[in-house]
Tab-separated table of C-alpha atoms and ligand atoms in Angstrom:
chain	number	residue	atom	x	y	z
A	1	UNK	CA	-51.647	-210.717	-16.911
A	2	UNK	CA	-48.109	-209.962	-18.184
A	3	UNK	CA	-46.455	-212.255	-20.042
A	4	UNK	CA	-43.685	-213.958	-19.109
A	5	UNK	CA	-39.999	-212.703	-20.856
A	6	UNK	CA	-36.606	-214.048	-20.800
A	7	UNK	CA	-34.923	-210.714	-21.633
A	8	UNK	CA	-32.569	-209.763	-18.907
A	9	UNK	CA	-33.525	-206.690	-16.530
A	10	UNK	CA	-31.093	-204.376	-18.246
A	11	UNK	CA	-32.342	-205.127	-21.978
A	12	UNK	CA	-36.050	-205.251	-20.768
A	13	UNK	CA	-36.231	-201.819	-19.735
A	14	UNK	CA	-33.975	-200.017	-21.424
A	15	UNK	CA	-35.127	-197.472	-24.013
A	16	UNK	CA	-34.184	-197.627	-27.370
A	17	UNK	CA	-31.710	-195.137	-29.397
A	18	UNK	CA	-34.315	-191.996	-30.327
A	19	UNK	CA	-32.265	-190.933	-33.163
A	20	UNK	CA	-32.455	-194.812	-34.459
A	21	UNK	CA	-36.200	-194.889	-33.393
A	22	UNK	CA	-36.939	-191.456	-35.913
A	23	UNK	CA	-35.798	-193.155	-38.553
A	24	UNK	CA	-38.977	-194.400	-39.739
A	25	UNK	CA	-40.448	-191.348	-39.860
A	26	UNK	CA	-37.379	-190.030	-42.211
A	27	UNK	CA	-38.740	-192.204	-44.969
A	28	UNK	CA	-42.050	-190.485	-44.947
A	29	UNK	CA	-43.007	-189.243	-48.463
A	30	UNK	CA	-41.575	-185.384	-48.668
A	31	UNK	CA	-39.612	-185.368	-45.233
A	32	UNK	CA	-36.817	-183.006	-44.601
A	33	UNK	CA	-34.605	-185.126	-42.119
A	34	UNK	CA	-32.187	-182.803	-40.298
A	35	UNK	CA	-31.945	-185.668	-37.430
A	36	UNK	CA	-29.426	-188.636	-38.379
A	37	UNK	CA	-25.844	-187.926	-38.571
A	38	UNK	CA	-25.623	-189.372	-41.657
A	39	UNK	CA	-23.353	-188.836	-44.683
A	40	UNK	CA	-24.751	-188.197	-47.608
A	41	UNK	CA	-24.491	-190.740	-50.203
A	42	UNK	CA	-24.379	-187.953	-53.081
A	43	UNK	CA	-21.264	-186.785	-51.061
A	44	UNK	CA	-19.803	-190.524	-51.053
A	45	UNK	CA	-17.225	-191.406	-53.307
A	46	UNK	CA	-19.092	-194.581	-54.151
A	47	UNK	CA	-17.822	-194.349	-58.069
A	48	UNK	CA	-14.062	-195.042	-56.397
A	49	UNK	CA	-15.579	-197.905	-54.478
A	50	UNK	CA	-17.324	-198.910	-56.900
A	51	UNK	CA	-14.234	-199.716	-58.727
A	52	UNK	CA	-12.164	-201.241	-56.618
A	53	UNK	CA	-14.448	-203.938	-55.587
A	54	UNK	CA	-15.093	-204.481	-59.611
A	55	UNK	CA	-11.050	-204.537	-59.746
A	56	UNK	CA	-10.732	-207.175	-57.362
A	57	UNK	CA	-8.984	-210.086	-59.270
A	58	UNK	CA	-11.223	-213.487	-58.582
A	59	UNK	CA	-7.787	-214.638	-56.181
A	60	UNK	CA	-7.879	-211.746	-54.087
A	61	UNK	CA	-11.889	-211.163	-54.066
A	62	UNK	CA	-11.551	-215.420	-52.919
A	63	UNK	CA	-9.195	-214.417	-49.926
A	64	UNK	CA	-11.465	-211.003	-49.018
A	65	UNK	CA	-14.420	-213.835	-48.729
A	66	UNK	CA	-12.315	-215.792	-45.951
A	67	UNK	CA	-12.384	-215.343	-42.204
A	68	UNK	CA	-9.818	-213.128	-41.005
A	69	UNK	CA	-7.791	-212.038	-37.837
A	70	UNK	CA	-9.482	-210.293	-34.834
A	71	UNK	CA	-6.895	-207.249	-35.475
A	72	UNK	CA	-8.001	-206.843	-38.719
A	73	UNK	CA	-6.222	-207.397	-41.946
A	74	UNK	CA	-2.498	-205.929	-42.156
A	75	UNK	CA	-3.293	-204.362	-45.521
A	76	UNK	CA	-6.170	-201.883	-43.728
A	77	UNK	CA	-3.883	-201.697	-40.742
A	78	UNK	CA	-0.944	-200.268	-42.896
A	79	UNK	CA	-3.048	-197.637	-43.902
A	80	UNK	CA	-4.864	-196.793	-40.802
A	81	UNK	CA	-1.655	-196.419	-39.150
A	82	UNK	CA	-0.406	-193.941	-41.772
A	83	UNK	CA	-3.931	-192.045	-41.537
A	84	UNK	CA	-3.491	-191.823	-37.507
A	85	UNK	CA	0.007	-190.713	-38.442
A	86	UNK	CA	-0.108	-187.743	-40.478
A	87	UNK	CA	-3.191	-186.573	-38.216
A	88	UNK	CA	-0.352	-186.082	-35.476
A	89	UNK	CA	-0.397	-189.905	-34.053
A	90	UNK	CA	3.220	-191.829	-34.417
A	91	UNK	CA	1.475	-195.329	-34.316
A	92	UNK	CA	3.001	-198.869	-36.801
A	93	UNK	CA	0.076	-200.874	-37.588
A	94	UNK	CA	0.609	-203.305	-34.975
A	95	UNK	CA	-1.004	-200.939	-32.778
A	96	UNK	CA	-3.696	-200.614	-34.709
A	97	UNK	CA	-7.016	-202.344	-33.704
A	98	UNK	CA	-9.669	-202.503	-36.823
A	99	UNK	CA	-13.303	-202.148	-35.348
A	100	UNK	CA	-16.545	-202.502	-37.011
A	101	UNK	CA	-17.645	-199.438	-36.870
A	102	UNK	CA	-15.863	-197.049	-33.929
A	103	UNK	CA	-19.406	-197.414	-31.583
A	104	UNK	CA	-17.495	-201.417	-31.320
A	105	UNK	CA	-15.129	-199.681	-30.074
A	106	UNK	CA	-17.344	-197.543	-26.965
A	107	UNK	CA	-19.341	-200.752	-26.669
A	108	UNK	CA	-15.622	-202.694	-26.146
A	109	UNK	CA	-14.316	-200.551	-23.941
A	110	UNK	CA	-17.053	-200.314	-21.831
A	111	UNK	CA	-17.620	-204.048	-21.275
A	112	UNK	CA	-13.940	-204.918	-20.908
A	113	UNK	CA	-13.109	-201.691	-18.453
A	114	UNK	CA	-15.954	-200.777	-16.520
A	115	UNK	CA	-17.282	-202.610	-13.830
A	116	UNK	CA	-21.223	-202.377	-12.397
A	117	UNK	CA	-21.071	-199.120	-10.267
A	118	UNK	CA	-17.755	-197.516	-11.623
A	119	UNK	CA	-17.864	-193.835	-12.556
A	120	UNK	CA	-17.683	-192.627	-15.852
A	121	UNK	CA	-17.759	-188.830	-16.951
A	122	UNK	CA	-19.348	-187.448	-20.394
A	123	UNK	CA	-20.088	-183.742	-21.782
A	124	UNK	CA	-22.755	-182.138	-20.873
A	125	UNK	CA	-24.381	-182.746	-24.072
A	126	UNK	CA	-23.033	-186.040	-25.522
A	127	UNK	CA	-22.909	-188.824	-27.524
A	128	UNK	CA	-26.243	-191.073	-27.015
A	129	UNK	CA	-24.909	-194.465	-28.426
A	130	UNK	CA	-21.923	-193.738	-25.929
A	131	UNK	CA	-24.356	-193.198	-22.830
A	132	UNK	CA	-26.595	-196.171	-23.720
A	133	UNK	CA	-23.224	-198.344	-23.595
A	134	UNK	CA	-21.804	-197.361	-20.576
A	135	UNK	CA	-25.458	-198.031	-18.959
A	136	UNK	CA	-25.105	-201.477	-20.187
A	137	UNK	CA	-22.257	-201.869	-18.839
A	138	UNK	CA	-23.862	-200.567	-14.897
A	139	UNK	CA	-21.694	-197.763	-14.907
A	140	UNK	CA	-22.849	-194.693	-12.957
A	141	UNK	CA	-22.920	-191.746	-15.365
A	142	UNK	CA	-21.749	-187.894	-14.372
A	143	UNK	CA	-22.117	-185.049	-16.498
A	144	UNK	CA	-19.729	-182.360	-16.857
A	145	UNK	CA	-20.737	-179.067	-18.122
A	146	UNK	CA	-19.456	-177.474	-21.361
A	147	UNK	CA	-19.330	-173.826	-23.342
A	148	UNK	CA	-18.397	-172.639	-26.185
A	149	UNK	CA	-15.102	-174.222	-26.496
A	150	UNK	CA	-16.002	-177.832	-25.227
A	151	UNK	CA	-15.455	-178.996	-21.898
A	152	UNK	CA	-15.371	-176.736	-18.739
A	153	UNK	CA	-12.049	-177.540	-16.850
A	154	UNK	CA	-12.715	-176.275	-13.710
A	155	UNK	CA	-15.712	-178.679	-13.580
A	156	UNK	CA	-13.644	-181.028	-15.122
A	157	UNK	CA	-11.748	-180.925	-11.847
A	158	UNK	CA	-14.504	-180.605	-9.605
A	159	UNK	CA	-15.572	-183.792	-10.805
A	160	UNK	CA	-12.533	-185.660	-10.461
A	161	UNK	CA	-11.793	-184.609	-6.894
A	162	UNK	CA	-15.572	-185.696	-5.753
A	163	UNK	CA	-16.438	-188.659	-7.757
A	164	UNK	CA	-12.740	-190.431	-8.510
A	165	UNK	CA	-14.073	-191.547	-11.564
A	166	UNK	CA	-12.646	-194.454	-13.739
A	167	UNK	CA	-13.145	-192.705	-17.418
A	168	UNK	CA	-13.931	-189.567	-19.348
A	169	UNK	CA	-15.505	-190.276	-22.269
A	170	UNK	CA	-15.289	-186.899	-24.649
A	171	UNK	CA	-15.824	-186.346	-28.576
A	172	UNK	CA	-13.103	-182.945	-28.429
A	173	UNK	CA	-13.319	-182.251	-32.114
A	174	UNK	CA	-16.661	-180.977	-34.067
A	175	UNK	CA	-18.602	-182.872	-31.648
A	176	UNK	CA	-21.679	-184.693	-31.707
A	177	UNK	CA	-24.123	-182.921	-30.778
A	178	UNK	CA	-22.680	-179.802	-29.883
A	179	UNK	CA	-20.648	-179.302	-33.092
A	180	UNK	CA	-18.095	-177.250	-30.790
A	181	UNK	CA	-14.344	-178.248	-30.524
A	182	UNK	CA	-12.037	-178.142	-27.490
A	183	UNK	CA	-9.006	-175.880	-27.630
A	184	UNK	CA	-4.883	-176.914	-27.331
A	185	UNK	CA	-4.578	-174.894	-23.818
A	186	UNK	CA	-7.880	-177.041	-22.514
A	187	UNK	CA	-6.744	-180.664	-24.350
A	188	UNK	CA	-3.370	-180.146	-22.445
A	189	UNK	CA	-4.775	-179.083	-19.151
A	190	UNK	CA	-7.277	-182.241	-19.373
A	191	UNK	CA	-4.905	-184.323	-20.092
A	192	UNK	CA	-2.574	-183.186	-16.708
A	193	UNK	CA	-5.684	-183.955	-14.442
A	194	UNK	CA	-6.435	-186.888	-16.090
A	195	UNK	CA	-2.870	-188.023	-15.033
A	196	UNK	CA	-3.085	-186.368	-11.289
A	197	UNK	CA	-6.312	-188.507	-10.987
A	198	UNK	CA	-5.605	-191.294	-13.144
A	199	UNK	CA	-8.842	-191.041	-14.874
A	200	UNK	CA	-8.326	-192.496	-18.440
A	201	UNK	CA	-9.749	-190.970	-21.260
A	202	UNK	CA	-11.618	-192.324	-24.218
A	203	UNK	CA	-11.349	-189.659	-27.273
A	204	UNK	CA	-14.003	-190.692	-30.049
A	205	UNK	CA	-13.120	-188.570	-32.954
A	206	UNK	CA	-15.353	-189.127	-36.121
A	207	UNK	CA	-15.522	-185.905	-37.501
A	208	UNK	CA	-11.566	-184.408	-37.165
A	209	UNK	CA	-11.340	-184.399	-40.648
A	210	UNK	CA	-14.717	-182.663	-41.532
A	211	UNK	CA	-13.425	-179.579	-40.767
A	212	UNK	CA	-14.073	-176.518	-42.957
A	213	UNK	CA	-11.134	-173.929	-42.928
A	214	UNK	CA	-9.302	-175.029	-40.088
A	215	UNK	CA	-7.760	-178.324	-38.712
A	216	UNK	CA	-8.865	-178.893	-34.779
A	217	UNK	CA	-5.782	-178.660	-32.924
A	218	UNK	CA	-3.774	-181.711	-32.241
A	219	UNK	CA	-5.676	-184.509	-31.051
A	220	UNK	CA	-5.658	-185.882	-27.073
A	221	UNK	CA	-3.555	-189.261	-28.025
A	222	UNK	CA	-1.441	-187.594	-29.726
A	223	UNK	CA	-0.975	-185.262	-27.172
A	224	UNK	CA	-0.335	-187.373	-24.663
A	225	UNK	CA	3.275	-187.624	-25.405
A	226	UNK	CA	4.039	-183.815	-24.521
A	227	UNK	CA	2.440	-184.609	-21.041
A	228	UNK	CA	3.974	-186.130	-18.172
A	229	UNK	CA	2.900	-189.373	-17.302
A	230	UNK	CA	0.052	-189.242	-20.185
A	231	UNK	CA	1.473	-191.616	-22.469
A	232	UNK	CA	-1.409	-194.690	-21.045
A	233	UNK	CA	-3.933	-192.575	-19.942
A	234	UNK	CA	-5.340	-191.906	-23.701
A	235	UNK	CA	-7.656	-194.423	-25.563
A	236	UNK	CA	-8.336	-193.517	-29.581
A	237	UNK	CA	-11.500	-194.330	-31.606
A	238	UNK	CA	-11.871	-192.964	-35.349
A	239	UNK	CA	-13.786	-194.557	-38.121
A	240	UNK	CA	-14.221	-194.122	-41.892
A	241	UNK	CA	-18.334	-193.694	-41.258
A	242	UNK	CA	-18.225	-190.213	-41.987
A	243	UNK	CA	-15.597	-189.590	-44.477
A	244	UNK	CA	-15.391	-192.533	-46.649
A	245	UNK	CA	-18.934	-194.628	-45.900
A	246	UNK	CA	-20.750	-196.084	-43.073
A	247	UNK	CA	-22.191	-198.686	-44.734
A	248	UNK	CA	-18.434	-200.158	-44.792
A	249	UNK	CA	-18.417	-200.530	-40.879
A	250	UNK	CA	-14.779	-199.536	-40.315
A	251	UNK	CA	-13.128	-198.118	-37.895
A	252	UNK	CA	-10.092	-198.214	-35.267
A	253	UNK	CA	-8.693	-197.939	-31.857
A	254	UNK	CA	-5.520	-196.823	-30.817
A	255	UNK	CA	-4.519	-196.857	-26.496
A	256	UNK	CA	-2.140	-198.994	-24.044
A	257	UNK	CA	-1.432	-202.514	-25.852
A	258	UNK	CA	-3.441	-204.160	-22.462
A	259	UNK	CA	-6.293	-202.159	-23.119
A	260	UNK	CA	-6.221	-203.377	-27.179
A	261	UNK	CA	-5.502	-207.001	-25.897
A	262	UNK	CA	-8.976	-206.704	-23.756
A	263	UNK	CA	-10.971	-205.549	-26.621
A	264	UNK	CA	-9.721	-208.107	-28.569
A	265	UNK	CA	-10.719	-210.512	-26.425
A	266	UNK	CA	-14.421	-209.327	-26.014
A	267	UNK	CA	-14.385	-208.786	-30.165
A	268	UNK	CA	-13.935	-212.397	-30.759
A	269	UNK	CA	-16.818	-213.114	-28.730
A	270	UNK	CA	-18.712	-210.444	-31.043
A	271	UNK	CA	-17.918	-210.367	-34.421
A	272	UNK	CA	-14.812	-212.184	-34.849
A	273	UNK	CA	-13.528	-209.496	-37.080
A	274	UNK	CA	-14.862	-206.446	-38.989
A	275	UNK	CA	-15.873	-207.698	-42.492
A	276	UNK	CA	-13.090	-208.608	-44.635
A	277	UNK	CA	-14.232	-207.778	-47.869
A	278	UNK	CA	-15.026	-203.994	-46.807
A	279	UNK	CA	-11.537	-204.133	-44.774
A	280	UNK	CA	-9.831	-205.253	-48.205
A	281	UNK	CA	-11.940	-202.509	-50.234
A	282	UNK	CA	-10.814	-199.867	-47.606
A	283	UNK	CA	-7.365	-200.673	-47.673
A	284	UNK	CA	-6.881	-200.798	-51.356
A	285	UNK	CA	-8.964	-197.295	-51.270
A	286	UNK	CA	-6.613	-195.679	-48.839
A	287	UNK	CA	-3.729	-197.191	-50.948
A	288	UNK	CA	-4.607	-195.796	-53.914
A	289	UNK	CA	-4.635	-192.051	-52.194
A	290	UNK	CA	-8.206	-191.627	-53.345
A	291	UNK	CA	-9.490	-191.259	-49.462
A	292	UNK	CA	-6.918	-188.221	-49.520
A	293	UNK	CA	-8.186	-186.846	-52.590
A	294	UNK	CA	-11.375	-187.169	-51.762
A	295	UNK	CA	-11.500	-185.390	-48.235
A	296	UNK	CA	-10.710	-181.300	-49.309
A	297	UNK	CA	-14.236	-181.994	-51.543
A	298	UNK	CA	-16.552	-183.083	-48.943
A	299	UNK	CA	-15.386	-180.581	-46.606
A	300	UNK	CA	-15.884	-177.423	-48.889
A	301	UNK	CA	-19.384	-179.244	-49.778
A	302	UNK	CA	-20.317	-179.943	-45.753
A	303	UNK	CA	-18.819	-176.091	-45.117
A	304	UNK	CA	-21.663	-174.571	-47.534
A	305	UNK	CA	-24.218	-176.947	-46.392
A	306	UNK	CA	-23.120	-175.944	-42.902
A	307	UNK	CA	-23.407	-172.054	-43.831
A	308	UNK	CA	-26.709	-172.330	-45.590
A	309	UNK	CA	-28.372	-174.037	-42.268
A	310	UNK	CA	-26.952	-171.365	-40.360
A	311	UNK	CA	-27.917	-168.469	-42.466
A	312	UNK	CA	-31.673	-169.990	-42.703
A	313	UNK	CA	-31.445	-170.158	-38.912
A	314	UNK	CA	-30.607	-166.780	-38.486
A	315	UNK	CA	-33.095	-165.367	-40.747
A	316	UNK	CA	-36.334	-167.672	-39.561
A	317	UNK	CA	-35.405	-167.845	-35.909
A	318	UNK	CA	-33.144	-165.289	-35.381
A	319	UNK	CA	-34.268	-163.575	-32.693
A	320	UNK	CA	-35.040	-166.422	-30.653
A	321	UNK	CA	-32.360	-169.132	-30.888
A	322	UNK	CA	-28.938	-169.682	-29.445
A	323	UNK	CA	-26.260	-171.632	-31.450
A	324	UNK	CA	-22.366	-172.188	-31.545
A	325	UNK	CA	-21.402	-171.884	-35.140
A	326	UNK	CA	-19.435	-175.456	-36.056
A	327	UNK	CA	-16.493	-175.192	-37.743
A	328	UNK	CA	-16.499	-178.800	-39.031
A	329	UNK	CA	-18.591	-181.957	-38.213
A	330	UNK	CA	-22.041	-182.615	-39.355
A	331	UNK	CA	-24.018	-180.634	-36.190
A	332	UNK	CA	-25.872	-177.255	-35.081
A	333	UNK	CA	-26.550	-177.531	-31.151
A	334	UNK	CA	-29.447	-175.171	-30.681
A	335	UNK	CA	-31.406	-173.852	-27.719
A	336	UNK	CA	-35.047	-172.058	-27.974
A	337	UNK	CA	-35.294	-170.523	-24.720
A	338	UNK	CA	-39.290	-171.384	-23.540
A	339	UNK	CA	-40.041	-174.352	-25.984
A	340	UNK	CA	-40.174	-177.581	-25.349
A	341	UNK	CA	-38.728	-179.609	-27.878
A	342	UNK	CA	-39.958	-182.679	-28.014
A	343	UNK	CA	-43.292	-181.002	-28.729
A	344	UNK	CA	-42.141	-179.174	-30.975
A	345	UNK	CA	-40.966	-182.153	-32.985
A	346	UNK	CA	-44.362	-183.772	-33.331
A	347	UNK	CA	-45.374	-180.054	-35.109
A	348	UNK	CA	-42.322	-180.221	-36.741
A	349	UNK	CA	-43.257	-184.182	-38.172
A	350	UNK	CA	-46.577	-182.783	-39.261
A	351	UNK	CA	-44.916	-180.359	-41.649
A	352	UNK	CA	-42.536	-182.963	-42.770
A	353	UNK	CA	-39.300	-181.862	-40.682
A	354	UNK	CA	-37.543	-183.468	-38.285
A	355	UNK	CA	-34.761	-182.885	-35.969
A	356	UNK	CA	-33.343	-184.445	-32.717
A	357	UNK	CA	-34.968	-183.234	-29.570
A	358	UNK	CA	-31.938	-182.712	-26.783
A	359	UNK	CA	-33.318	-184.827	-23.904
A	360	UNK	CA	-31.211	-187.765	-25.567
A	361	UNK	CA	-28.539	-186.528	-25.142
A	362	UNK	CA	-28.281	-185.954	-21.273
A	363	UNK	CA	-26.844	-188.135	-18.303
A	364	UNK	CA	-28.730	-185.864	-16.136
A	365	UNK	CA	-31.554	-183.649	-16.237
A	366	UNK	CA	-31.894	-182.784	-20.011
A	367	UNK	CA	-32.529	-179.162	-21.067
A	368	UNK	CA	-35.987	-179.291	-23.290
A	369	UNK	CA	-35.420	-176.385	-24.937
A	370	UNK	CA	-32.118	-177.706	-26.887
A	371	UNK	CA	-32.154	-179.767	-29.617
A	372	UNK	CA	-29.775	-180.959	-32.750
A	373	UNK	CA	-29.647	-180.079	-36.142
A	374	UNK	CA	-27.497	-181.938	-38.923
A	375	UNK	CA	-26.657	-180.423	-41.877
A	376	UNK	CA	-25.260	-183.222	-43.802
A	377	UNK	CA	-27.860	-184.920	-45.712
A	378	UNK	CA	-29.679	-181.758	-47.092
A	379	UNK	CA	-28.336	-179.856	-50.087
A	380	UNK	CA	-28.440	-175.988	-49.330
A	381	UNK	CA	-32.088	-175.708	-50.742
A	382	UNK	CA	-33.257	-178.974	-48.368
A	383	UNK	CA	-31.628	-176.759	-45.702
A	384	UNK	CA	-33.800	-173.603	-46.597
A	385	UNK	CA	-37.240	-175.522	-46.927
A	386	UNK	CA	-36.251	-177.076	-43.550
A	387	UNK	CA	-36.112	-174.593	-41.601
A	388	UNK	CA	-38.719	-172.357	-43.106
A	389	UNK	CA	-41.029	-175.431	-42.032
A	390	UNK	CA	-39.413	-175.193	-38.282
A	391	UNK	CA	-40.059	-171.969	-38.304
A	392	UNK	CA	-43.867	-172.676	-39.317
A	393	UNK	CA	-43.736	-175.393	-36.632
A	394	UNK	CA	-42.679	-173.635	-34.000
A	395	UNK	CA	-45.639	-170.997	-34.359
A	396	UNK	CA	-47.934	-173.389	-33.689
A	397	UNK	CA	-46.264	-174.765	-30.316
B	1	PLP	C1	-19.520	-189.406	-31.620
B	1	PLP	C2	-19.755	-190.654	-32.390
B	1	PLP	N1	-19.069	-191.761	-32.069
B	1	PLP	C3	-19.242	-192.903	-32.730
B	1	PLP	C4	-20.151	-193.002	-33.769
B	1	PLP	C5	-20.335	-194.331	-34.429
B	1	PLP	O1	-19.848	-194.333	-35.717
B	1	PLP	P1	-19.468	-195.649	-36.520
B	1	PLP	O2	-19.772	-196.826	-35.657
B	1	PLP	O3	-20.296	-195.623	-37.751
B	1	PLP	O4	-18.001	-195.534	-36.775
B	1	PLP	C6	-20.897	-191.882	-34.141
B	1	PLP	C7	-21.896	-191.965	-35.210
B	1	PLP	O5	-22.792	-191.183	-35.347
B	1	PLP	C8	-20.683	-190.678	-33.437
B	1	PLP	O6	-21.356	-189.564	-33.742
């Protein structure tokens, strides 16, 4: 007999997020994760926050303890706003909303501007926290395909003219998973069609500032101004996750004030607010320039740790595999032409590696043979053993 639950139909069948459901076998005794995207806390500056939340005076550590506004706290704004500006964003901090964490922001947006049904396009591989939102939400979800460079336009356009949808929802810089980054003359050309056929478009950009030798180019909000009829049709998430610490839960949206004014709404029916003490450790952080001086370190350390997955790729599975060489980010999309992935994985578990298979990461019929790597939580070394045990994996498939 089955037993009775009260969990609504689209909780009570959904699956849950694979890359949150390998975690427990990460913390197996002598695993080499290359799965999560997460930073690595070696990496963190967690001396600098160390000290400023020892700093805190008792009268200011007694007003970080209080409830705060839905915005977020001016003094985090402030410096948000300056971060958004010198990345190539003219925003004051009024226009800055303060999320916990940007995914608030992807799980805001799509309860506050999609309705059951609506059309929303994604990359052609993308972000799976993203897709599981939008299916909460009872969107309809369309793929677009992608090379090298990020998003194809053509099939961008395609798209648009058959399915009218209501979003695009696209990580263009060091993305997750494909670790590739969309060029000026294809952000500019995305943005015109998004105007011709008012499709809005939700850029989530976590990893902008990972990059190794060379900035991405300017960023789709901030872009927006040098197209006609642009200036509402671009939505902004970032987040200090993967350049400051997740553990914080910070992040931000920038778009059309209405847009903010919705999210708000839905957020104080969430979480009222992102924490205020992290919010007032973060802002004094930023303050103090040490975010700034931090940054050019962990992107010469992710570059090497980037290089030394690559070059053990190359040498174990050269012949074999297919990869786009990231120039920033935490990600090496891969493809194995012939193997199936997700078997491969349970090999790969045995010998104390993991990685993400790339089903997850597909609206629509997912490619087994492609899966992601991350290269951020390994030292060089972790990176070698890894993939000398993939290698030994794989041979067994
Ligand atoms: C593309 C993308 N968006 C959003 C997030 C969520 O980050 P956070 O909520 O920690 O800011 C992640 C984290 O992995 C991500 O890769």
């Amino acid at each position: 007999m089955r037993t009775y639950s009260f969990v609504n139909e689209r909780y009570a069948s959904a699956p849950g997020s694979p890359i949150r459901e390998l975690k427990q076998f990460s913390e197996l005794p002598g695993m080499i994760s290359l799965a999560g995207g997460y930073p690595a806390p070696e990496l963190m500056d967690a001396g600098g926050l160390q000290q400023i939340f020892s700093r805190f005076a008792s009268a200011e550590f007694g007003r970080a303890l209080e409830y705060g506004g839905t915005e977020g706290a001016m003094a985090l704004r402030v410096e948000l706003a300056r971060l958004s500006s010198a990345r190539d964003m003219a925003v004051e901090p009024a226009d800055v909303l303060t999320l916990s964490g940007s995914q608030q922001g992807i799980d805001l947006l799509a309860r506050t501007l999609l309705s059951p049904g609506e059309r929303v396009l994604v990359e052609a591989p993308t972000y799976p926290a993203a897709l599981s939102a939008f299916r909460f939400a009872g969107a309809s979800i369309h793929q677009i395909a992608t090379d090298d460079e990020g998003l194809v336009i053509d099939a961008f356009e395609a798209a648009l003219l058959r399915l009218k949808p209501k979003l695009l929802y696209i990580v263009p810089s060091f993305g997750n998973p494909s670790g590739r980054t969309l060029g000026e003359a294809r952000r500019r050309a995305l943005l015109a069609l998004a105007v011709r056929h008012r499709c809005l478009v939700v850029e989530d950009d976590p990893y902008g500032e990972l990059y190794f030798d060379q900035a991405p180019p300017p960023s789709l909000y901030g872009l927006r101004q040098a197209v006609d009829g642009a200036e509402r049709m671009v939505i902004y998430l970032s987040s200090l996750s993967k350049t400051l610490a997740p553990g914080l839960r910070l992040g931000w949206m920038l778009g059309p004030a209405d847009v903010r004014r919705a999210c708000v709404l839905a957020k104080q029916t969430d979480d009222m607010h992102a924490s205020t003490l992290t919010q007032a450790a973060a802002a004094a952080y930023l303050k103090q320039g040490l975010f700034l001086e931090h940054l050019p370190q962990l992107r010469r350390a992710y570059a090497a740790r980037a290089q030394a997955l690559v070059r053990a790729l190359r040498e174990h599975l050269g012949e074999r595999i297919r990869f786009t060489e990231p120039g920033g980010g935490m990600f090496v999309w891969a493809r194995l032409p012939g193997v199936d992935s997700t078997q491969w994985l349970k090999s790969a578990i045995e010998r104390r590696v993991m990685f993400v298979p790339g089903a997850a990461f597909f609206a629509q019929a997912p490619d087994p043979a492609c899966f992601r790597l991350s290269f951020a939580s390994q030292d060089e070394a972790g990176l070698a053993l890894g993939v000398t045990r993939l290698a030994e994996a794989l041979r067994s498939v």
